[in-house]
PDB file of C-alpha atoms in Angstrom:
ATOM      1  CA  PHE N  13    -106.567  68.480 131.079  1.00  0.00           C
ATOM      2  CA  SER N  14    -104.767  70.396 128.370  1.00  0.00           C
ATOM      3  CA  PRO N  15    -105.121  74.168 128.608  1.00  0.00           C
ATOM      4  CA  ASN N  16    -104.526  74.382 124.854  1.00  0.00           C
ATOM      5  CA  CYS N  17    -107.537  72.247 123.964  1.00  0.00           C
ATOM      6  CA  SER N  18    -109.913  74.118 126.209  1.00  0.00           C
ATOM      7  CA  TRP N  19    -108.797  77.552 124.975  1.00  0.00           C
ATOM      8  CA  ASP N  20    -109.029  76.381 121.378  1.00  0.00           C
ATOM      9  CA  ALA N  21    -112.529  75.088 122.033  1.00  0.00           C
ATOM     10  CA  ALA N  22    -113.494  78.367 123.709  1.00  0.00           C
ATOM     11  CA  TYR N  23    -112.274  80.385 120.726  1.00  0.00           C
ATOM     12  CA  GLU N  24    -113.922  77.982 118.261  1.00  0.00           C
ATOM     13  CA  ARG N  25    -117.223  78.707 120.055  1.00  0.00           C
ATOM     14  CA  GLU N  26    -116.599  82.452 120.060  1.00  0.00           C
ATOM     15  CA  LEU N  27    -115.698  82.321 116.376  1.00  0.00           C
ATOM     16  CA  GLN N  28    -119.009  80.585 115.621  1.00  0.00           C
ATOM     17  CA  THR N  29    -120.928  83.093 117.760  1.00  0.00           C
ATOM     18  CA  PHE N  30    -119.170  85.993 116.046  1.00  0.00           C
ATOM     19  CA  GLN N  31    -120.077  84.610 112.621  1.00  0.00           C
ATOM     20  CA  ASP N  32    -123.683  84.144 113.764  1.00  0.00           C
ATOM     21  CA  ILE N  33    -124.335  87.442 115.542  1.00  0.00           C
ATOM     22  CA  GLY N  34    -121.274  89.646 115.104  1.00  0.00           C
ATOM     23  CA  ASP N  35    -120.423  89.615 118.820  1.00  0.00           C
ATOM     24  CA  ALA N  36    -116.750  89.433 119.800  1.00  0.00           C
ATOM     25  CA  GLY N  37    -117.560  87.232 122.793  1.00  0.00           C
ATOM     26  CA  GLU N  38    -116.323  87.591 126.310  1.00  0.00           C
ATOM     27  CA  ILE N  39    -113.593  90.092 127.027  1.00  0.00           C
ATOM     28  CA  TRP N  40    -111.305  88.288 129.453  1.00  0.00           C
ATOM     29  CA  PHE N  41    -110.726  90.469 132.536  1.00  0.00           C
ATOM     30  CA  GLY N  42    -113.459  92.865 131.530  1.00  0.00           C
ATOM     31  CA  GLU N  43    -113.539  96.357 130.212  1.00  0.00           C
ATOM     32  CA  GLU N  44    -111.769  98.043 133.115  1.00  0.00           C
ATOM     33  CA  SER N  45    -108.469  96.248 132.514  1.00  0.00           C
ATOM     34  CA  MET N  46    -108.329  97.676 128.965  1.00  0.00           C
ATOM     35  CA  VAL N  47    -109.209 101.155 130.175  1.00  0.00           C
ATOM     36  CA  ARG N  48    -106.478 100.863 132.846  1.00  0.00           C
ATOM     37  CA  ILE N  49    -103.837  99.991 130.222  1.00  0.00           C
ATOM     38  CA  ILE N  50    -104.863 102.758 127.818  1.00  0.00           C
ATOM     39  CA  ARG N  51    -104.995 105.353 130.630  1.00  0.00           C
ATOM     40  CA  TRP N  52    -101.466 104.441 131.677  1.00  0.00           C
ATOM     41  CA  LEU N  53    -100.161 104.790 128.097  1.00  0.00           C
ATOM     42  CA  GLU N  54    -101.885 108.158 127.763  1.00  0.00           C
ATOM     43  CA  LYS N  55    -100.583 109.349 131.138  1.00  0.00           C
ATOM     44  CA  GLN N  56     -97.037 108.450 130.077  1.00  0.00           C
ATOM     45  CA  LYS N  57     -97.605 110.368 126.817  1.00  0.00           C
ATOM     46  CA  VAL N  58     -96.422 107.270 124.952  1.00  0.00           C
ATOM     47  CA  PRO N  59     -96.031 108.145 121.225  1.00  0.00           C
ATOM     48  CA  LEU N  60     -98.894 106.765 119.121  1.00  0.00           C
ATOM     49  CA  ASP N  61     -96.506 104.996 116.734  1.00  0.00           C
ATOM     50  CA  ILE N  62     -94.721 103.044 119.486  1.00  0.00           C
ATOM     51  CA  SER N  63     -94.540  99.285 118.754  1.00  0.00           C
ATOM     52  CA  VAL N  64     -96.964  97.310 120.923  1.00  0.00           C
ATOM     53  CA  LEU N  65     -97.224  93.516 121.232  1.00  0.00           C
ATOM     54  CA  ASP N  66    -100.335  91.937 122.760  1.00  0.00           C
ATOM     55  CA  ILE N  67     -99.250  88.514 124.081  1.00  0.00           C
ATOM     56  CA  GLY N  68    -102.137  86.048 123.853  1.00  0.00           C
ATOM     57  CA  THR N  69    -104.401  88.480 122.057  1.00  0.00           C
ATOM     58  CA  GLY N  70    -107.464  86.195 122.151  1.00  0.00           C
ATOM     59  CA  ASN N  71    -110.273  87.995 120.343  1.00  0.00           C
ATOM     60  CA  GLY N  72    -108.060  91.027 119.703  1.00  0.00           C
ATOM     61  CA  VAL N  73    -110.418  93.487 121.410  1.00  0.00           C
ATOM     62  CA  LEU N  74    -107.621  95.211 123.348  1.00  0.00           C
ATOM     63  CA  LEU N  75    -105.828  95.984 120.065  1.00  0.00           C
ATOM     64  CA  ILE N  76    -109.068  97.374 118.602  1.00  0.00           C
ATOM     65  CA  GLU N  77    -109.401  99.691 121.620  1.00  0.00           C
ATOM     66  CA  LEU N  78    -105.748 100.770 121.280  1.00  0.00           C
ATOM     67  CA  ALA N  79    -106.291 101.479 117.568  1.00  0.00           C
ATOM     68  CA  LYS N  80    -109.405 103.515 118.408  1.00  0.00           C
ATOM     69  CA  SER N  81    -107.256 105.500 120.865  1.00  0.00           C
ATOM     70  CA  GLY N  82    -104.901 106.371 117.988  1.00  0.00           C
ATOM     71  CA  TYR N  83    -102.106 103.777 118.324  1.00  0.00           C
ATOM     72  CA  THR N  84    -100.859 102.677 114.920  1.00  0.00           C
ATOM     73  CA  ASN N  85     -98.107 100.070 115.405  1.00  0.00           C
ATOM     74  CA  LEU N  86     -99.979  97.118 116.901  1.00  0.00           C
ATOM     75  CA  THR N  87     -99.288  93.375 116.780  1.00  0.00           C
ATOM     76  CA  GLY N  88    -101.258  90.571 118.401  1.00  0.00           C
ATOM     77  CA  ILE N  89    -100.110  86.978 118.789  1.00  0.00           C
ATOM     78  CA  ASP N  90    -101.866  83.840 120.023  1.00  0.00           C
ATOM     79  CA  TYR N  91    -100.921  80.172 119.778  1.00  0.00           C
ATOM     80  CA  SER N  92    -104.563  79.330 119.013  1.00  0.00           C
ATOM     81  CA  PRO N  93    -105.335  79.626 115.274  1.00  0.00           C
ATOM     82  CA  SER N  94    -109.044  79.962 116.194  1.00  0.00           C
ATOM     83  CA  ALA N  95    -108.239  82.980 118.365  1.00  0.00           C
ATOM     84  CA  ILE N  96    -106.314  84.635 115.518  1.00  0.00           C
ATOM     85  CA  GLN N  97    -109.170  83.851 113.100  1.00  0.00           C
ATOM     86  CA  LEU N  98    -111.602  85.424 115.546  1.00  0.00           C
ATOM     87  CA  SER N  99    -109.459  88.529 116.052  1.00  0.00           C
ATOM     88  CA  GLU N 100    -109.097  88.858 112.243  1.00  0.00           C
ATOM     89  CA  LYS N 101    -112.894  88.861 111.933  1.00  0.00           C
ATOM     90  CA  VAL N 102    -113.225  91.451 114.722  1.00  0.00           C
ATOM     91  CA  ARG N 103    -110.495  93.548 113.028  1.00  0.00           C
ATOM     92  CA  GLU N 104    -112.322  93.395 109.671  1.00  0.00           C
ATOM     93  CA  LYS N 105    -115.648  94.332 111.251  1.00  0.00           C
ATOM     94  CA  GLU N 106    -114.031  97.348 112.939  1.00  0.00           C
ATOM     95  CA  GLY N 107    -112.083  98.260 109.781  1.00  0.00           C
ATOM     96  CA  MET N 108    -108.721  98.283 111.595  1.00  0.00           C
ATOM     97  CA  SER N 109    -106.453  97.042 108.824  1.00  0.00           C
ATOM     98  CA  ASN N 110    -103.254  98.326 110.500  1.00  0.00           C
ATOM     99  CA  ILE N 111    -103.381  95.695 113.289  1.00  0.00           C
ATOM    100  CA  LYS N 112    -100.969  92.799 112.596  1.00  0.00           C
ATOM    101  CA  LEU N 113    -102.060  89.356 113.824  1.00  0.00           C
ATOM    102  CA  LYS N 114     -99.965  86.176 113.921  1.00  0.00           C
ATOM    103  CA  VAL N 115    -100.241  82.632 115.198  1.00  0.00           C
ATOM    104  CA  GLU N 116     -97.213  82.385 117.498  1.00  0.00           C
ATOM    105  CA  ASP N 117     -96.267  80.343 120.536  1.00  0.00           C
ATOM    106  CA  PHE N 118     -94.775  82.933 122.881  1.00  0.00           C
ATOM    107  CA  LEU N 119     -92.679  80.243 124.589  1.00  0.00           C
ATOM    108  CA  ALA N 120     -90.933  79.651 121.249  1.00  0.00           C
ATOM    109  CA  PRO N 121     -91.205  82.987 119.433  1.00  0.00           C
ATOM    110  CA  SER N 122     -90.100  83.333 115.821  1.00  0.00           C
ATOM    111  CA  ALA N 123     -87.069  85.506 115.053  1.00  0.00           C
ATOM    112  CA  GLU N 124     -89.115  88.369 113.569  1.00  0.00           C
ATOM    113  CA  LEU N 125     -90.930  88.800 116.864  1.00  0.00           C
ATOM    114  CA  SER N 126     -88.531  91.325 118.363  1.00  0.00           C
ATOM    115  CA  GLY N 127     -87.820  94.996 118.987  1.00  0.00           C
ATOM    116  CA  PHE N 128     -91.130  95.822 120.682  1.00  0.00           C
ATOM    117  CA  GLU N 129     -91.245  98.844 122.973  1.00  0.00           C
ATOM    118  CA  ILE N 130     -94.352  97.748 124.870  1.00  0.00           C
ATOM    119  CA  CYS N 131     -95.633  94.235 125.634  1.00  0.00           C
ATOM    120  CA  ILE N 132     -99.043  93.644 127.185  1.00  0.00           C
ATOM    121  CA  ASP N 133    -100.305  90.467 128.862  1.00  0.00           C
ATOM    122  CA  LYS N 134    -103.825  89.956 130.197  1.00  0.00           C
ATOM    123  CA  GLY N 135    -104.037  86.431 131.559  1.00  0.00           C
ATOM    124  CA  THR N 136    -101.533  84.672 129.281  1.00  0.00           C
ATOM    125  CA  PHE N 137     -98.864  84.366 131.975  1.00  0.00           C
ATOM    126  CA  ASP N 138    -101.655  83.052 134.238  1.00  0.00           C
ATOM    127  CA  ALA N 139    -102.532  80.387 131.664  1.00  0.00           C
ATOM    128  CA  VAL N 140     -98.859  79.420 131.263  1.00  0.00           C
ATOM    129  CA  SER N 141     -98.560  79.168 135.062  1.00  0.00           C
ATOM    130  CA  LEU N 142    -101.524  76.787 135.247  1.00  0.00           C
ATOM    131  CA  ASN N 143    -100.026  74.381 132.742  1.00  0.00           C
ATOM    132  CA  PRO N 144     -99.683  71.078 134.629  1.00  0.00           C
ATOM    133  CA  ASP N 145     -96.744  70.119 132.427  1.00  0.00           C
ATOM    134  CA  ASN N 146     -93.594  71.779 133.853  1.00  0.00           C
ATOM    135  CA  ALA N 147     -95.165  75.095 134.901  1.00  0.00           C
ATOM    136  CA  VAL N 148     -91.937  76.358 136.523  1.00  0.00           C
ATOM    137  CA  GLY N 149     -89.891  75.758 133.368  1.00  0.00           C
ATOM    138  CA  LYS N 150     -92.575  77.361 131.232  1.00  0.00           C
ATOM    139  CA  ARG N 151     -92.668  80.473 133.450  1.00  0.00           C
ATOM    140  CA  LYS N 152     -88.874  80.805 133.134  1.00  0.00           C
ATOM    141  CA  GLN N 153     -89.157  80.361 129.369  1.00  0.00           C
ATOM    142  CA  TYR N 154     -91.856  83.064 129.283  1.00  0.00           C
ATOM    143  CA  VAL N 155     -89.469  85.513 131.002  1.00  0.00           C
ATOM    144  CA  ARG N 156     -86.698  84.596 128.525  1.00  0.00           C
ATOM    145  CA  SER N 157     -89.059  85.125 125.576  1.00  0.00           C
ATOM    146  CA  LEU N 158     -90.093  88.483 127.006  1.00  0.00           C
ATOM    147  CA  CYS N 159     -86.424  89.521 127.194  1.00  0.00           C
ATOM    148  CA  ASP N 160     -86.047  88.497 123.531  1.00  0.00           C
ATOM    149  CA  VAL N 161     -89.024  90.423 122.169  1.00  0.00           C
ATOM    150  CA  LEU N 162     -88.960  93.554 124.352  1.00  0.00           C
ATOM    151  CA  LYS N 163     -86.319  96.231 123.823  1.00  0.00           C
ATOM    152  CA  PRO N 164     -84.139  97.256 126.802  1.00  0.00           C
ATOM    153  CA  GLY N 165     -85.949 100.130 128.513  1.00  0.00           C
ATOM    154  CA  GLY N 166     -89.276  98.880 127.122  1.00  0.00           C
ATOM    155  CA  PHE N 167     -92.403  98.432 129.234  1.00  0.00           C
ATOM    156  CA  PHE N 168     -94.283  95.255 130.124  1.00  0.00           C
ATOM    157  CA  LEU N 169     -97.860  95.650 131.387  1.00  0.00           C
ATOM    158  CA  ILE N 170     -99.254  92.527 133.006  1.00  0.00           C
ATOM    159  CA  THR N 171    -102.728  91.859 134.381  1.00  0.00           C
ATOM    160  CA  SER N 172    -103.008  88.711 136.500  1.00  0.00           C
ATOM    161  CA  CYS N 173    -105.655  87.151 138.683  1.00  0.00           C
ATOM    162  CA  ASN N 174    -103.350  84.403 140.020  1.00  0.00           C
ATOM    163  CA  TRP N 175    -100.327  86.296 141.287  1.00  0.00           C
ATOM    164  CA  THR N 176     -99.658  89.046 143.817  1.00  0.00           C
ATOM    165  CA  LYS N 177     -97.383  91.995 143.182  1.00  0.00           C
ATOM    166  CA  GLU N 178     -94.630  90.352 145.281  1.00  0.00           C
ATOM    167  CA  GLU N 179     -94.881  87.055 143.403  1.00  0.00           C
ATOM    168  CA  LEU N 180     -94.804  88.733 139.990  1.00  0.00           C
ATOM    169  CA  SER N 181     -91.841  90.916 141.003  1.00  0.00           C
ATOM    170  CA  ASN N 182     -90.040  87.727 141.941  1.00  0.00           C
ATOM    171  CA  GLU N 183     -91.012  85.851 138.736  1.00  0.00           C
ATOM    172  CA  PHE N 184     -89.748  88.699 136.530  1.00  0.00           C
ATOM    173  CA  ARG N 185     -86.720  89.737 138.594  1.00  0.00           C
ATOM    174  CA  GLU N 186     -84.320  88.468 135.891  1.00  0.00           C
ATOM    175  CA  GLY N 187     -84.196  91.473 133.628  1.00  0.00           C
ATOM    176  CA  PHE N 188     -87.162  93.526 134.847  1.00  0.00           C
ATOM    177  CA  GLU N 189     -87.985  95.997 137.574  1.00  0.00           C
ATOM    178  CA  VAL N 190     -91.416  97.065 138.802  1.00  0.00           C
ATOM    179  CA  LEU N 191     -92.179 100.610 137.766  1.00  0.00           C
ATOM    180  CA  GLU N 192     -95.640 100.908 139.266  1.00  0.00           C
ATOM    181  CA  GLU N 193     -98.754  99.070 140.315  1.00  0.00           C
ATOM    182  CA  LEU N 194    -101.992 100.073 138.599  1.00  0.00           C
ATOM    183  CA  PRO N 195    -105.152 100.354 140.701  1.00  0.00           C
ATOM    184  CA  THR N 196    -107.477  97.353 140.428  1.00  0.00           C
ATOM    185  CA  PRO N 197    -110.854  96.613 142.024  1.00  0.00           C
ATOM    186  CA  LYS N 198    -110.660  95.534 145.678  1.00  0.00           C
ATOM    187  CA  PHE N 199    -112.752  92.775 147.175  1.00  0.00           C
ATOM    188  CA  CYS N 200    -113.486  91.947 150.782  1.00  0.00           C
ATOM    189  CA  PHE N 201    -113.399  88.344 151.970  1.00  0.00           C
ATOM    190  CA  GLY N 202    -113.800  87.268 155.584  1.00  0.00           C
ATOM    191  CA  GLY N 203    -113.013  90.772 156.811  1.00  0.00           C
ATOM    192  CA  ARG N 204    -109.744  90.979 154.877  1.00  0.00           C
ATOM    193  CA  ILE N 205    -109.431  93.284 151.915  1.00  0.00           C
ATOM    194  CA  GLY N 206    -107.536  91.948 148.949  1.00  0.00           C
ATOM    195  CA  ASN N 207    -107.204  92.423 145.212  1.00  0.00           C
ATOM    196  CA  SER N 208    -108.636  89.794 142.914  1.00  0.00           C
ATOM    197  CA  VAL N 209    -106.583  91.244 140.064  1.00  0.00           C
ATOM    198  CA  THR N 210    -102.990  92.527 140.058  1.00  0.00           C
ATOM    199  CA  ALA N 211    -101.855  94.948 137.339  1.00  0.00           C
ATOM    200  CA  LEU N 212     -98.179  95.899 137.166  1.00  0.00           C
ATOM    201  CA  VAL N 213     -95.925  97.859 134.872  1.00  0.00           C
ATOM    202  CA  PHE N 214     -92.374  96.495 134.564  1.00  0.00           C
ATOM    203  CA  GLN N 215     -89.475  98.108 132.774  1.00  0.00           C
ATOM    204  CA  ARG N 216     -86.914  95.963 131.020  1.00  0.00           C
ATOM    205  CA  LYS N 217     -83.421  96.642 132.422  1.00  0.00           C
TER     206      LYS N 217
END
């Protein structure tokens, strides 16, 4: 099983669907995770021209929503060329020409990918963690890449359905501290209440 192949195939399908009916396909993690991110940025009174990187942008819908909320300095990366093609089509349809999109492997980012003030991840760290081929090394590399692209003092907003707050705090302890946990839907299983999704804001030290 190669996560890359399956994601590529998923985006190929979404690309075809988008061309056929103009639908951007599934929004991973649903609408509420985007609303949660945008609310946090607005609450912090983050300037609208702050540089934002969406790691593993997929169909680019989060960037579209950020642009609609007035943010102007937006970049999305994905290692899947099909995903970037799809997000370019969505961007064109929405007329959001100021969103920059690039095919990039976040575990080996190019030199120009740096100096961001905010990085956002919805599910990409999860996907990296599920990679059967040296997951621990890849998670460490992810943290190193994040240190490279995010300015000191910058914010990292992560949404995960695999990791708890404690586990994420531990994974990102080299260089990051937890600023706050964002509220996510609760679920009840066997009488115990838990969160299916964890959303955290880290600040780069």
